[in-house]
Amino acid sequence: MEVNWFQHFESYLSAERQLSKHTVRNYLFELNRVDQLLDDSTSWLSVSREQIQSAMSQLHRRGLSPRSLSLTLSAVKQFCEFLLREGVIQVNPAINLSAPKQNKPLPKNMDPDSVSHLLEIDGDDPLSLRDKAIMELFYSSGLRLAELAALNISDIQFSERLVKVLGKGGKERILPIGKVAIGAIDKWLACRRLIPCEHDALFITNKGTRLAHRSIQARLSKWGQEQALNMRVHPHKLRHSFATHMLESSADLRAVQELLGHANLSTTQIYTSLDFQHLAKVYDGAHPRAAKAKKDKSE
């Protein structure tokens, strides 16, 4: 009697891995989807890499999204790994297969007018001055949340308008700070000196403790609401906005990569999907044929 390996796999997922019924059902659905595309004479105990790849290609041609194909392939890999564990196959035929790359969602940034509106904070109380300095620094230098929260006063070089940042992987980088951001930090430090504090943290609470990540996120969200912006404001949104606006102005991808502290240029490239109107305007102003056509049309 032929062993029903799908049934054994279902028991393994439920009993040993203790996955939910919904997850187990999804695994089996994806496996059956591929199984129906395999030749009737093909057994999962002898299926080849090429046969699985062919089935995945058929699903791709039928219009399955990269995300769906990724889930299908994950189920196949898990099943083959199970068969390998059971000792009925010698190698996982799907181990080196990969699904089509999923499109990375573009980061949602704020336009310059929205950023300016957010930063129009008139309050001169310590919290307002501190929060304004935080947001100005995020937008001025494109810092990550963890990088900003870890800053000490000694990391700021006021005369040169620079900030020393410890990024991912313990990599240090020196970043410029805009004149407006330096001014906002100066005003905050005048208040900070009045708060009893025994350490060098740049941004602190009214009790003198270093400001936590969640507190920074909550304060930015609060200011977004108070300034009546129709979007949720958070640290990464200001970082995204910094990167996009820098690229729109300079088109220097390598420089923005260095400023953001990205190890790979591909990470920075998600910011190159600029607004078409901006690109069209640059083209009209820079390309000699575009400029001539525009002039001829006006004449």
PDB file of C-alpha atoms in Angstrom:
ATOM      1  CA  MET A   1       0.000   0.000   0.000  1.00  0.00           C
ATOM      2  CA  GLU A   2       1.411   3.379  -1.100  1.00  0.00           C
ATOM      3  CA  VAL A   3       2.168   5.787   1.719  1.00  0.00           C
ATOM      4  CA  ASN A   4       0.227   9.060   1.622  1.00  0.00           C
ATOM      5  CA  TRP A   5       3.073  11.459   2.418  1.00  0.00           C
ATOM      6  CA  PHE A   6       0.802  14.498   2.309  1.00  0.00           C
ATOM      7  CA  GLN A   7      -1.166  12.957   5.164  1.00  0.00           C
ATOM      8  CA  HIS A   8       2.008  12.263   7.146  1.00  0.00           C
ATOM      9  CA  PHE A   9       3.188  15.812   6.513  1.00  0.00           C
ATOM     10  CA  GLU A  10      -0.146  17.143   7.784  1.00  0.00           C
ATOM     11  CA  SER A  11       0.233  15.127  11.009  1.00  0.00           C
ATOM     12  CA  TYR A  12       3.814  16.340  11.416  1.00  0.00           C
ATOM     13  CA  LEU A  13       2.787  20.000  11.041  1.00  0.00           C
ATOM     14  CA  SER A  14      -0.106  19.618  13.491  1.00  0.00           C
ATOM     15  CA  ALA A  15       1.406  17.358  16.148  1.00  0.00           C
ATOM     16  CA  GLU A  16       5.152  18.068  16.133  1.00  0.00           C
ATOM     17  CA  ARG A  17       5.312  21.646  14.920  1.00  0.00           C
ATOM     18  CA  GLN A  18       1.937  22.473  16.503  1.00  0.00           C
ATOM     19  CA  LEU A  19       0.920  24.837  13.700  1.00  0.00           C
ATOM     20  CA  SER A  20      -2.624  26.157  13.562  1.00  0.00           C
ATOM     21  CA  LYS A  21      -5.247  24.430  11.417  1.00  0.00           C
ATOM     22  CA  HIS A  22      -5.314  27.458   9.159  1.00  0.00           C
ATOM     23  CA  THR A  23      -1.547  27.306   8.535  1.00  0.00           C
ATOM     24  CA  VAL A  24      -1.588  23.542   7.936  1.00  0.00           C
ATOM     25  CA  ARG A  25      -4.464  23.950   5.479  1.00  0.00           C
ATOM     26  CA  ASN A  26      -2.497  26.613   3.603  1.00  0.00           C
ATOM     27  CA  TYR A  27       0.578  24.361   3.366  1.00  0.00           C
ATOM     28  CA  LEU A  28      -1.496  21.524   1.890  1.00  0.00           C
ATOM     29  CA  PHE A  29      -3.322  23.857  -0.503  1.00  0.00           C
ATOM     30  CA  GLU A  30      -0.002  25.101  -1.898  1.00  0.00           C
ATOM     31  CA  LEU A  31       1.380  21.567  -2.192  1.00  0.00           C
ATOM     32  CA  ASN A  32      -1.710  20.345  -4.044  1.00  0.00           C
ATOM     33  CA  ARG A  33      -1.444  23.323  -6.369  1.00  0.00           C
ATOM     34  CA  VAL A  34       2.025  22.152  -7.454  1.00  0.00           C
ATOM     35  CA  ASP A  35       1.087  18.457  -7.355  1.00  0.00           C
ATOM     36  CA  GLN A  36      -1.613  19.002  -9.991  1.00  0.00           C
ATOM     37  CA  LEU A  37       0.981  20.395 -12.389  1.00  0.00           C
ATOM     38  CA  LEU A  38       3.360  17.458 -12.071  1.00  0.00           C
ATOM     39  CA  ASP A  39       3.201  14.572 -14.497  1.00  0.00           C
ATOM     40  CA  ASP A  40       0.951  11.709 -13.311  1.00  0.00           C
ATOM     41  CA  SER A  41       3.911   9.358 -13.349  1.00  0.00           C
ATOM     42  CA  THR A  42       5.990  11.672 -11.170  1.00  0.00           C
ATOM     43  CA  SER A  43       6.302  10.807  -7.492  1.00  0.00           C
ATOM     44  CA  TRP A  44       7.358  13.309  -4.838  1.00  0.00           C
ATOM     45  CA  LEU A  45       9.962  10.711  -3.851  1.00  0.00           C
ATOM     46  CA  SER A  46      11.682  11.112  -7.217  1.00  0.00           C
ATOM     47  CA  VAL A  47      10.650  14.601  -8.343  1.00  0.00           C
ATOM     48  CA  SER A  48      13.471  16.645  -9.807  1.00  0.00           C
ATOM     49  CA  ARG A  49      14.469  20.260  -9.365  1.00  0.00           C
ATOM     50  CA  GLU A  50      13.574  20.910 -13.004  1.00  0.00           C
ATOM     51  CA  GLN A  51      10.066  19.470 -12.603  1.00  0.00           C
ATOM     52  CA  ILE A  52       9.336  21.668  -9.578  1.00  0.00           C
ATOM     53  CA  GLN A  53      10.766  24.679 -11.402  1.00  0.00           C
ATOM     54  CA  SER A  54       8.549  23.908 -14.410  1.00  0.00           C
ATOM     55  CA  ALA A  55       5.458  23.777 -12.172  1.00  0.00           C
ATOM     56  CA  MET A  56       6.391  27.096 -10.565  1.00  0.00           C
ATOM     57  CA  SER A  57       6.877  28.654 -14.018  1.00  0.00           C
ATOM     58  CA  GLN A  58       3.394  27.520 -15.013  1.00  0.00           C
ATOM     59  CA  LEU A  59       1.918  29.149 -11.927  1.00  0.00           C
ATOM     60  CA  HIS A  60       3.843  32.317 -12.746  1.00  0.00           C
ATOM     61  CA  ARG A  61       2.412  32.364 -16.285  1.00  0.00           C
ATOM     62  CA  ARG A  62      -1.064  31.918 -14.831  1.00  0.00           C
ATOM     63  CA  GLY A  63      -0.631  35.219 -13.048  1.00  0.00           C
ATOM     64  CA  LEU A  64       0.326  34.260  -9.490  1.00  0.00           C
ATOM     65  CA  SER A  65       2.003  37.193  -7.760  1.00  0.00           C
ATOM     66  CA  PRO A  66       5.617  36.965  -6.540  1.00  0.00           C
ATOM     67  CA  ARG A  67       4.265  36.888  -2.978  1.00  0.00           C
ATOM     68  CA  SER A  68       1.967  33.926  -3.742  1.00  0.00           C
ATOM     69  CA  LEU A  69       4.737  32.075  -5.570  1.00  0.00           C
ATOM     70  CA  SER A  70       7.023  32.613  -2.600  1.00  0.00           C
ATOM     71  CA  LEU A  71       4.455  31.019  -0.280  1.00  0.00           C
ATOM     72  CA  THR A  72       3.975  28.097  -2.686  1.00  0.00           C
ATOM     73  CA  LEU A  73       7.703  27.455  -2.943  1.00  0.00           C
ATOM     74  CA  SER A  74       8.075  27.698   0.825  1.00  0.00           C
ATOM     75  CA  ALA A  75       5.477  24.931   1.254  1.00  0.00           C
ATOM     76  CA  VAL A  76       7.272  22.742  -1.313  1.00  0.00           C
ATOM     77  CA  LYS A  77      10.636  23.258   0.396  1.00  0.00           C
ATOM     78  CA  GLN A  78       9.167  22.428   3.814  1.00  0.00           C
ATOM     79  CA  PHE A  79       7.541  19.251   2.456  1.00  0.00           C
ATOM     80  CA  CYS A  80      10.742  18.096   0.744  1.00  0.00           C
ATOM     81  CA  GLU A  81      12.675  18.838   3.942  1.00  0.00           C
ATOM     82  CA  PHE A  82      10.167  16.633   5.782  1.00  0.00           C
ATOM     83  CA  LEU A  83      10.714  13.780   3.266  1.00  0.00           C
ATOM     84  CA  LEU A  84      14.474  14.184   3.721  1.00  0.00           C
ATOM     85  CA  ARG A  85      14.009  13.996   7.489  1.00  0.00           C
ATOM     86  CA  GLU A  86      11.989  10.805   7.074  1.00  0.00           C
ATOM     87  CA  GLY A  87      14.821   9.286   5.042  1.00  0.00           C
ATOM     88  CA  VAL A  88      12.771   8.613   1.888  1.00  0.00           C
ATOM     89  CA  ILE A  89      14.739  11.062  -0.280  1.00  0.00           C
ATOM     90  CA  GLN A  90      18.466  11.797  -0.243  1.00  0.00           C
ATOM     91  CA  VAL A  91      18.404  15.477  -1.194  1.00  0.00           C
ATOM     92  CA  ASN A  92      15.870  18.312  -1.147  1.00  0.00           C
ATOM     93  CA  PRO A  93      15.257  19.071  -4.876  1.00  0.00           C
ATOM     94  CA  ALA A  94      13.746  22.478  -4.081  1.00  0.00           C
ATOM     95  CA  ILE A  95      16.501  23.718  -1.786  1.00  0.00           C
ATOM     96  CA  ASN A  96      18.149  26.066  -4.290  1.00  0.00           C
ATOM     97  CA  LEU A  97      15.012  27.261  -6.065  1.00  0.00           C
ATOM     98  CA  SER A  98      13.921  30.856  -5.574  1.00  0.00           C
ATOM     99  CA  ALA A  99      10.665  32.655  -6.306  1.00  0.00           C
ATOM    100  CA  PRO A 100      10.539  35.873  -8.384  1.00  0.00           C
ATOM    101  CA  LYS A 101      11.600  38.904  -6.400  1.00  0.00           C
ATOM    102  CA  GLN A 102       8.766  40.745  -4.722  1.00  0.00           C
ATOM    103  CA  ASN A 103       8.499  44.415  -5.520  1.00  0.00           C
ATOM    104  CA  LYS A 104       9.673  46.429  -2.547  1.00  0.00           C
ATOM    105  CA  PRO A 105       6.994  48.873  -1.434  1.00  0.00           C
ATOM    106  CA  LEU A 106       8.150  52.408  -1.939  1.00  0.00           C
ATOM    107  CA  PRO A 107       8.641  54.294   1.305  1.00  0.00           C
ATOM    108  CA  LYS A 108       5.987  56.942   1.801  1.00  0.00           C
ATOM    109  CA  ASN A 109       7.697  60.248   2.286  1.00  0.00           C
ATOM    110  CA  MET A 110       6.449  63.722   3.098  1.00  0.00           C
ATOM    111  CA  ASP A 111       6.746  66.517   0.560  1.00  0.00           C
ATOM    112  CA  PRO A 112       8.873  69.524   1.599  1.00  0.00           C
ATOM    113  CA  ASP A 113       5.801  71.662   2.379  1.00  0.00           C
ATOM    114  CA  SER A 114       4.446  69.005   4.765  1.00  0.00           C
ATOM    115  CA  VAL A 115       7.816  68.760   6.518  1.00  0.00           C
ATOM    116  CA  SER A 116       7.963  72.551   6.872  1.00  0.00           C
ATOM    117  CA  HIS A 117       4.457  72.593   8.310  1.00  0.00           C
ATOM    118  CA  LEU A 118       5.318  69.819  10.785  1.00  0.00           C
ATOM    119  CA  LEU A 119       8.356  71.760  11.997  1.00  0.00           C
ATOM    120  CA  GLU A 120       6.513  75.040  12.508  1.00  0.00           C
ATOM    121  CA  ILE A 121       6.443  74.605  16.276  1.00  0.00           C
ATOM    122  CA  ASP A 122       6.223  77.896  18.138  1.00  0.00           C
ATOM    123  CA  GLY A 123       6.279  76.612  21.713  1.00  0.00           C
ATOM    124  CA  ASP A 124       9.244  77.570  23.886  1.00  0.00           C
ATOM    125  CA  ASP A 125       8.597  75.037  26.650  1.00  0.00           C
ATOM    126  CA  PRO A 126      11.286  72.340  27.137  1.00  0.00           C
ATOM    127  CA  LEU A 127       9.270  69.518  25.522  1.00  0.00           C
ATOM    128  CA  SER A 128       8.448  71.550  22.413  1.00  0.00           C
ATOM    129  CA  LEU A 129      12.061  72.661  22.034  1.00  0.00           C
ATOM    130  CA  ARG A 130      13.333  69.119  22.549  1.00  0.00           C
ATOM    131  CA  ASP A 131      10.858  67.611  20.074  1.00  0.00           C
ATOM    132  CA  LYS A 132      11.576  70.269  17.463  1.00  0.00           C
ATOM    133  CA  ALA A 133      15.306  69.552  17.778  1.00  0.00           C
ATOM    134  CA  ILE A 134      14.623  65.811  17.397  1.00  0.00           C
ATOM    135  CA  MET A 135      12.537  66.240  14.247  1.00  0.00           C
ATOM    136  CA  GLU A 136      14.916  68.786  12.726  1.00  0.00           C
ATOM    137  CA  LEU A 137      17.827  66.389  13.273  1.00  0.00           C
ATOM    138  CA  PHE A 138      15.943  63.422  11.787  1.00  0.00           C
ATOM    139  CA  TYR A 139      15.151  65.412   8.660  1.00  0.00           C
ATOM    140  CA  SER A 140      18.487  67.224   8.475  1.00  0.00           C
ATOM    141  CA  SER A 141      20.734  64.163   8.701  1.00  0.00           C
ATOM    142  CA  GLY A 142      18.520  61.170   7.860  1.00  0.00           C
ATOM    143  CA  LEU A 143      19.217  59.325  11.092  1.00  0.00           C
ATOM    144  CA  ARG A 144      17.679  56.030  12.127  1.00  0.00           C
ATOM    145  CA  LEU A 145      15.626  56.012  15.332  1.00  0.00           C
ATOM    146  CA  ALA A 146      18.224  53.951  17.234  1.00  0.00           C
ATOM    147  CA  GLU A 147      21.021  56.236  16.049  1.00  0.00           C
ATOM    148  CA  LEU A 148      19.288  59.390  17.238  1.00  0.00           C
ATOM    149  CA  ALA A 149      18.213  57.904  20.577  1.00  0.00           C
ATOM    150  CA  ALA A 150      21.827  56.861  21.325  1.00  0.00           C
ATOM    151  CA  LEU A 151      23.339  60.293  20.646  1.00  0.00           C
ATOM    152  CA  ASN A 152      25.333  62.077  23.337  1.00  0.00           C
ATOM    153  CA  ILE A 153      26.056  65.806  23.483  1.00  0.00           C
ATOM    154  CA  SER A 154      29.711  64.992  22.812  1.00  0.00           C
ATOM    155  CA  ASP A 155      28.731  63.475  19.458  1.00  0.00           C
ATOM    156  CA  ILE A 156      27.786  66.910  18.132  1.00  0.00           C
ATOM    157  CA  GLN A 157      30.554  69.104  16.696  1.00  0.00           C
ATOM    158  CA  PHE A 158      28.830  72.469  16.770  1.00  0.00           C
ATOM    159  CA  SER A 159      31.485  74.582  15.069  1.00  0.00           C
ATOM    160  CA  GLU A 160      31.753  72.197  12.102  1.00  0.00           C
ATOM    161  CA  ARG A 161      28.014  71.343  12.175  1.00  0.00           C
ATOM    162  CA  LEU A 162      28.670  67.587  12.241  1.00  0.00           C
ATOM    163  CA  VAL A 163      27.283  64.631  14.175  1.00  0.00           C
ATOM    164  CA  LYS A 164      29.070  61.352  14.906  1.00  0.00           C
ATOM    165  CA  VAL A 165      26.688  58.402  14.544  1.00  0.00           C
ATOM    166  CA  LEU A 166      27.099  54.740  15.456  1.00  0.00           C
ATOM    167  CA  GLY A 167      25.083  52.852  12.842  1.00  0.00           C
ATOM    168  CA  LYS A 168      24.220  49.225  12.142  1.00  0.00           C
ATOM    169  CA  GLY A 169      27.009  46.748  12.746  1.00  0.00           C
ATOM    170  CA  GLY A 170      28.811  49.251  14.932  1.00  0.00           C
ATOM    171  CA  LYS A 171      29.879  51.278  11.892  1.00  0.00           C
ATOM    172  CA  GLU A 172      30.622  54.895  12.668  1.00  0.00           C
ATOM    173  CA  ARG A 173      29.895  57.717  10.240  1.00  0.00           C
ATOM    174  CA  ILE A 174      30.149  61.500  10.398  1.00  0.00           C
ATOM    175  CA  LEU A 175      27.166  63.410   9.023  1.00  0.00           C
ATOM    176  CA  PRO A 176      26.521  67.085   8.331  1.00  0.00           C
ATOM    177  CA  ILE A 177      23.811  68.913  10.252  1.00  0.00           C
ATOM    178  CA  GLY A 178      21.878  71.761   8.683  1.00  0.00           C
ATOM    179  CA  LYS A 179      22.017  75.262  10.146  1.00  0.00           C
ATOM    180  CA  VAL A 180      18.349  75.133  11.197  1.00  0.00           C
ATOM    181  CA  ALA A 181      18.814  71.828  13.013  1.00  0.00           C
ATOM    182  CA  ILE A 182      21.917  73.112  14.828  1.00  0.00           C
ATOM    183  CA  GLY A 183      19.942  76.148  15.951  1.00  0.00           C
ATOM    184  CA  ALA A 184      17.120  73.939  17.257  1.00  0.00           C
ATOM    185  CA  ILE A 185      19.602  71.746  19.166  1.00  0.00           C
ATOM    186  CA  ASP A 186      21.207  74.847  20.700  1.00  0.00           C
ATOM    187  CA  LYS A 187      17.848  76.060  21.998  1.00  0.00           C
ATOM    188  CA  TRP A 188      17.051  72.629  23.438  1.00  0.00           C
ATOM    189  CA  LEU A 189      20.421  72.382  25.208  1.00  0.00           C
ATOM    190  CA  ALA A 190      19.756  75.703  26.954  1.00  0.00           C
ATOM    191  CA  CYS A 191      16.733  73.993  28.582  1.00  0.00           C
ATOM    192  CA  ARG A 192      18.445  70.648  29.058  1.00  0.00           C
ATOM    193  CA  ARG A 193      21.106  72.246  31.291  1.00  0.00           C
ATOM    194  CA  LEU A 194      18.359  73.086  33.789  1.00  0.00           C
ATOM    195  CA  ILE A 195      17.290  69.420  34.111  1.00  0.00           C
ATOM    196  CA  PRO A 196      19.257  67.415  36.728  1.00  0.00           C
ATOM    197  CA  CYS A 197      21.138  64.772  34.728  1.00  0.00           C
ATOM    198  CA  GLU A 198      24.337  62.821  35.419  1.00  0.00           C
ATOM    199  CA  HIS A 199      24.986  61.540  31.896  1.00  0.00           C
ATOM    200  CA  ASP A 200      25.708  62.920  28.432  1.00  0.00           C
ATOM    201  CA  ALA A 201      22.546  61.838  26.559  1.00  0.00           C
ATOM    202  CA  LEU A 202      21.486  64.461  24.025  1.00  0.00           C
ATOM    203  CA  PHE A 203      17.746  63.889  24.339  1.00  0.00           C
ATOM    204  CA  ILE A 204      16.349  63.261  27.819  1.00  0.00           C
ATOM    205  CA  THR A 205      13.025  63.211  29.649  1.00  0.00           C
ATOM    206  CA  ASN A 206      12.006  65.855  32.198  1.00  0.00           C
ATOM    207  CA  LYS A 207      13.309  63.383  34.839  1.00  0.00           C
ATOM    208  CA  GLY A 208      16.781  63.334  33.308  1.00  0.00           C
ATOM    209  CA  THR A 209      16.685  59.836  31.794  1.00  0.00           C
ATOM    210  CA  ARG A 210      17.625  59.092  28.192  1.00  0.00           C
ATOM    211  CA  LEU A 211      14.597  59.359  25.927  1.00  0.00           C
ATOM    212  CA  ALA A 212      13.402  55.875  24.884  1.00  0.00           C
ATOM    213  CA  HIS A 213      12.626  54.783  21.316  1.00  0.00           C
ATOM    214  CA  ARG A 214       8.915  54.450  21.997  1.00  0.00           C
ATOM    215  CA  SER A 215       8.751  57.879  23.563  1.00  0.00           C
ATOM    216  CA  ILE A 216      10.351  59.441  20.482  1.00  0.00           C
ATOM    217  CA  GLN A 217       7.883  57.628  18.229  1.00  0.00           C
ATOM    218  CA  ALA A 218       4.947  58.727  20.370  1.00  0.00           C
ATOM    219  CA  ARG A 219       6.065  62.368  20.399  1.00  0.00           C
ATOM    220  CA  LEU A 220       6.424  62.488  16.601  1.00  0.00           C
ATOM    221  CA  SER A 221       3.013  60.910  16.165  1.00  0.00           C
ATOM    222  CA  LYS A 222       1.557  63.509  18.558  1.00  0.00           C
ATOM    223  CA  TRP A 223       3.065  66.400  16.607  1.00  0.00           C
ATOM    224  CA  GLY A 224       1.759  64.990  13.345  1.00  0.00           C
ATOM    225  CA  GLN A 225      -1.743  65.066  14.800  1.00  0.00           C
ATOM    226  CA  GLU A 226      -1.340  68.498  16.383  1.00  0.00           C
ATOM    227  CA  GLN A 227      -0.096  69.971  13.111  1.00  0.00           C
ATOM    228  CA  ALA A 228      -3.126  68.399  11.369  1.00  0.00           C
ATOM    229  CA  LEU A 229      -1.120  66.390   8.838  1.00  0.00           C
ATOM    230  CA  ASN A 230      -3.114  63.787   6.960  1.00  0.00           C
ATOM    231  CA  MET A 231      -0.521  61.068   7.572  1.00  0.00           C
ATOM    232  CA  ARG A 232       1.096  59.303  10.500  1.00  0.00           C
ATOM    233  CA  VAL A 233       4.446  60.880  11.359  1.00  0.00           C
ATOM    234  CA  HIS A 234       7.228  58.597  12.590  1.00  0.00           C
ATOM    235  CA  PRO A 235      11.051  58.635  12.561  1.00  0.00           C
ATOM    236  CA  HIS A 236      11.400  56.549   9.409  1.00  0.00           C
ATOM    237  CA  LYS A 237       9.054  58.847   7.514  1.00  0.00           C
ATOM    238  CA  LEU A 238      11.403  61.764   8.156  1.00  0.00           C
ATOM    239  CA  ARG A 239      14.386  59.587   7.166  1.00  0.00           C
ATOM    240  CA  HIS A 240      12.577  58.558   3.961  1.00  0.00           C
ATOM    241  CA  SER A 241      11.749  62.186   3.243  1.00  0.00           C
ATOM    242  CA  PHE A 242      15.369  63.223   3.790  1.00  0.00           C
ATOM    243  CA  ALA A 243      16.589  60.563   1.333  1.00  0.00           C
ATOM    244  CA  THR A 244      13.994  61.327  -1.341  1.00  0.00           C
ATOM    245  CA  HIS A 245      14.457  65.078  -1.192  1.00  0.00           C
ATOM    246  CA  MET A 246      18.250  64.702  -1.316  1.00  0.00           C
ATOM    247  CA  LEU A 247      18.017  62.508  -4.405  1.00  0.00           C
ATOM    248  CA  GLU A 248      15.535  64.810  -6.094  1.00  0.00           C
ATOM    249  CA  SER A 249      17.929  67.704  -5.630  1.00  0.00           C
ATOM    250  CA  SER A 250      21.263  66.008  -6.294  1.00  0.00           C
ATOM    251  CA  ALA A 251      20.597  62.645  -8.036  1.00  0.00           C
ATOM    252  CA  ASP A 252      23.818  61.472  -6.300  1.00  0.00           C
ATOM    253  CA  LEU A 253      22.908  57.954  -5.248  1.00  0.00           C
ATOM    254  CA  ARG A 254      26.331  57.120  -3.806  1.00  0.00           C
ATOM    255  CA  ALA A 255      26.364  60.195  -1.586  1.00  0.00           C
ATOM    256  CA  VAL A 256      22.870  59.436  -0.254  1.00  0.00           C
ATOM    257  CA  GLN A 257      23.960  55.829   0.364  1.00  0.00           C
ATOM    258  CA  GLU A 258      26.817  57.108   2.538  1.00  0.00           C
ATOM    259  CA  LEU A 259      24.571  59.548   4.396  1.00  0.00           C
ATOM    260  CA  LEU A 260      21.991  56.876   5.161  1.00  0.00           C
ATOM    261  CA  GLY A 261      24.610  54.325   6.203  1.00  0.00           C
ATOM    262  CA  HIS A 262      23.396  51.655   3.763  1.00  0.00           C
ATOM    263  CA  ALA A 263      25.825  48.787   3.239  1.00  0.00           C
ATOM    264  CA  ASN A 264      24.385  48.017  -0.214  1.00  0.00           C
ATOM    265  CA  LEU A 265      23.504  50.475  -2.957  1.00  0.00           C
ATOM    266  CA  SER A 266      20.398  48.402  -3.809  1.00  0.00           C
ATOM    267  CA  THR A 267      18.873  49.428  -0.469  1.00  0.00           C
ATOM    268  CA  THR A 268      19.255  53.087  -1.395  1.00  0.00           C
ATOM    269  CA  GLN A 269      17.831  52.540  -4.880  1.00  0.00           C
ATOM    270  CA  ILE A 270      14.267  52.265  -3.566  1.00  0.00           C
ATOM    271  CA  TYR A 271      14.400  56.043  -3.237  1.00  0.00           C
ATOM    272  CA  THR A 272      15.087  56.539  -6.950  1.00  0.00           C
ATOM    273  CA  SER A 273      11.445  56.031  -7.964  1.00  0.00           C
ATOM    274  CA  LEU A 274      10.899  59.759  -8.045  1.00  0.00           C
ATOM    275  CA  ASP A 275       7.767  61.621  -8.939  1.00  0.00           C
ATOM    276  CA  PHE A 276       7.353  61.653 -12.738  1.00  0.00           C
ATOM    277  CA  GLN A 277       6.534  65.330 -12.813  1.00  0.00           C
ATOM    278  CA  HIS A 278       9.831  66.093 -11.125  1.00  0.00           C
ATOM    279  CA  LEU A 279      11.710  63.972 -13.656  1.00  0.00           C
ATOM    280  CA  ALA A 280       9.879  65.585 -16.565  1.00  0.00           C
ATOM    281  CA  LYS A 281      10.751  69.043 -15.235  1.00  0.00           C
ATOM    282  CA  VAL A 282      14.439  68.117 -14.915  1.00  0.00           C
ATOM    283  CA  TYR A 283      14.396  66.656 -18.435  1.00  0.00           C
ATOM    284  CA  ASP A 284      12.789  69.752 -19.930  1.00  0.00           C
ATOM    285  CA  GLY A 285      15.327  71.964 -18.244  1.00  0.00           C
ATOM    286  CA  ALA A 286      18.411  69.883 -19.018  1.00  0.00           C
ATOM    287  CA  HIS A 287      18.017  68.096 -22.350  1.00  0.00           C
ATOM    288  CA  PRO A 288      18.868  70.307 -25.354  1.00  0.00           C
ATOM    289  CA  ARG A 289      16.318  68.661 -27.645  1.00  0.00           C
ATOM    290  CA  ALA A 290      13.577  69.029 -25.024  1.00  0.00           C
ATOM    291  CA  ALA A 291      14.375  72.703 -24.560  1.00  0.00           C
ATOM    292  CA  LYS A 292      14.385  73.326 -28.341  1.00  0.00           C
ATOM    293  CA  ALA A 293      11.057  71.566 -28.822  1.00  0.00           C
ATOM    294  CA  LYS A 294       9.544  73.636 -26.038  1.00  0.00           C
ATOM    295  CA  LYS A 295      10.847  76.863 -27.619  1.00  0.00           C
ATOM    296  CA  ASP A 296       9.593  75.905 -31.081  1.00  0.00           C
ATOM    297  CA  LYS A 297       6.173  75.148 -29.678  1.00  0.00           C
ATOM    298  CA  SER A 298       5.966  78.569 -27.967  1.00  0.00           C
ATOM    299  CA  GLU A 299       6.919  80.328 -31.198  1.00  0.00           C
TER     300      GLU A 299
END
